[in-house]
Amino acid sequence: MRHAALTQPDTGWTGQVLAYGHWGRPVLVFPSEAGSAWDFENNGMLEAVRWLVDGGRAKLYCVDAADSQTWSDRSVPTEERARRHDLYERWLLQQVVPWIDEDCGGQAHDLIAAGCSMGAYHAANIALRHAHLFPTAICLSGSYDPSEWHGWGERGTAAYFHNPVDYVTNLDGDHLAWLRTRVNLVLVVGQGAWEVSPTRALPSTQRFAGLLAEKGVPHELDVWGYDMPHDWPSWQRQLAHHLPRFC
């Protein structure tokens, strides 16, 4: 395991990156809401796919979330949360992705974005917005409409362009045609405890898959059973099932 603390110069925000593996396809891993880069290992997710990491098929790059300053800060309106999230995305693109590229010897390409719960939103959003870097996203138990996250206030361009439900609805033209050839989202969700209430992950995932289908954006909808709650043991099994297909 390799560790780095990366700072975005124009904001001063510092986040951690933990890297696991010596070879293989790079995977950028988002934690659940307001989580830490350590959460993936501490909650059994690394162990669930360790054979891929040790076997040189995947390199995992786990990052800190900034949700407590962005989407989870209910004291500020939705538009301000989205603006702050845009700064977090800038950190990912300007600090984390170059660090991954250097760690991979300049060979980082076709990154996978992966995450569970709110991390699934992050994975889907960055893949759709930056498919040239992230052509694949594995999204476990996500909710994809930030306007539903105790939002308030008038929404503007920042909230729109970080809300997949909003911008996918209006995709068209050359950009949509390009996305159809470039990106693939794997949307996984269970039907067990907490997947409907309070997280709304099940209905949100089904709705989001429907929007992608209407636009012809490549995706997979994989709904697991009533024995699969919104929790780490479910995500361990789901990631171990899907990740091997892509690396």
Short mmCIF file of N, CA and C in Angstrom, two decimals, residues 43 45 116-117 140-141 192-195 199 228-238:
data_model
loop_
_atom_site.label_atom_id
_atom_site.label_comp_id
_atom_site.label_asym_id
_atom_site.label_seq_id
_atom_site.Cartn_x
_atom_site.Cartn_y
_atom_site.Cartn_z
N ASN A 43 -13.50 -1.85 5.64
CA ASN A 43 -14.81 -2.49 5.58
C ASN A 43 -14.84 -3.73 4.68
N MET A 45 -13.74 -4.39 1.68
CA MET A 45 -13.85 -4.31 0.22
C MET A 45 -12.55 -4.73 -0.47
N CYS A 116 -19.59 3.12 -3.65
CA CYS A 116 -20.82 2.61 -3.06
C CYS A 116 -21.54 3.74 -2.33
N SER A 117 -22.88 3.66 -2.33
CA SER A 117 -23.73 4.68 -1.72
C SER A 117 -23.45 6.03 -2.40
N LEU A 140 -22.48 1.12 -6.93
CA LEU A 140 -23.17 0.22 -6.03
C LEU A 140 -24.09 1.00 -5.10
N SER A 141 -25.38 0.75 -5.20
CA SER A 141 -26.38 1.33 -4.29
C SER A 141 -26.34 2.85 -4.29
N GLY A 192 -32.83 -5.12 -0.33
CA GLY A 192 -32.92 -5.36 1.10
C GLY A 192 -33.05 -4.08 1.91
N ALA A 193 -32.75 -4.21 3.21
CA ALA A 193 -32.91 -3.10 4.16
C ALA A 193 -32.15 -1.86 3.70
N TRP A 194 -32.80 -0.73 3.84
CA TRP A 194 -32.24 0.61 3.62
C TRP A 194 -32.02 0.96 2.14
N GLU A 195 -32.34 0.05 1.24
CA GLU A 195 -32.17 0.38 -0.18
C GLU A 195 -33.32 1.24 -0.71
N THR A 199 -32.46 5.61 2.03
CA THR A 199 -31.49 6.01 1.00
C THR A 199 -32.12 6.27 -0.36
N MET A 228 -30.11 -8.47 0.23
CA MET A 228 -28.95 -7.60 0.00
C MET A 228 -29.25 -6.19 0.49
N PRO A 229 -28.86 -5.87 1.74
CA PRO A 229 -29.13 -4.54 2.28
C PRO A 229 -28.13 -3.50 1.78
N HIS A 230 -28.40 -2.26 2.11
CA HIS A 230 -27.52 -1.14 1.79
C HIS A 230 -26.38 -1.14 2.81
N ASP A 231 -25.39 -2.02 2.58
CA ASP A 231 -24.36 -2.20 3.60
C ASP A 231 -23.14 -2.88 2.97
N TRP A 232 -22.04 -2.80 3.69
CA TRP A 232 -20.76 -3.27 3.17
C TRP A 232 -20.74 -4.73 2.73
N PRO A 233 -21.33 -5.68 3.47
CA PRO A 233 -21.29 -7.07 2.99
C PRO A 233 -21.91 -7.24 1.60
N SER A 234 -22.96 -6.50 1.31
CA SER A 234 -23.56 -6.55 -0.03
C SER A 234 -22.58 -6.03 -1.07
N TRP A 235 -21.95 -4.91 -0.76
CA TRP A 235 -21.06 -4.28 -1.73
C TRP A 235 -19.80 -5.12 -1.96
N GLN A 236 -19.37 -5.84 -0.93
CA GLN A 236 -18.25 -6.76 -1.12
C GLN A 236 -18.58 -7.80 -2.19
N ARG A 237 -19.73 -8.42 -2.06
CA ARG A 237 -20.14 -9.45 -3.02
C ARG A 237 -20.35 -8.87 -4.41
N GLN A 238 -20.96 -7.71 -4.47
CA GLN A 238 -21.28 -7.11 -5.77
C GLN A 238 -20.01 -6.67 -6.50
#
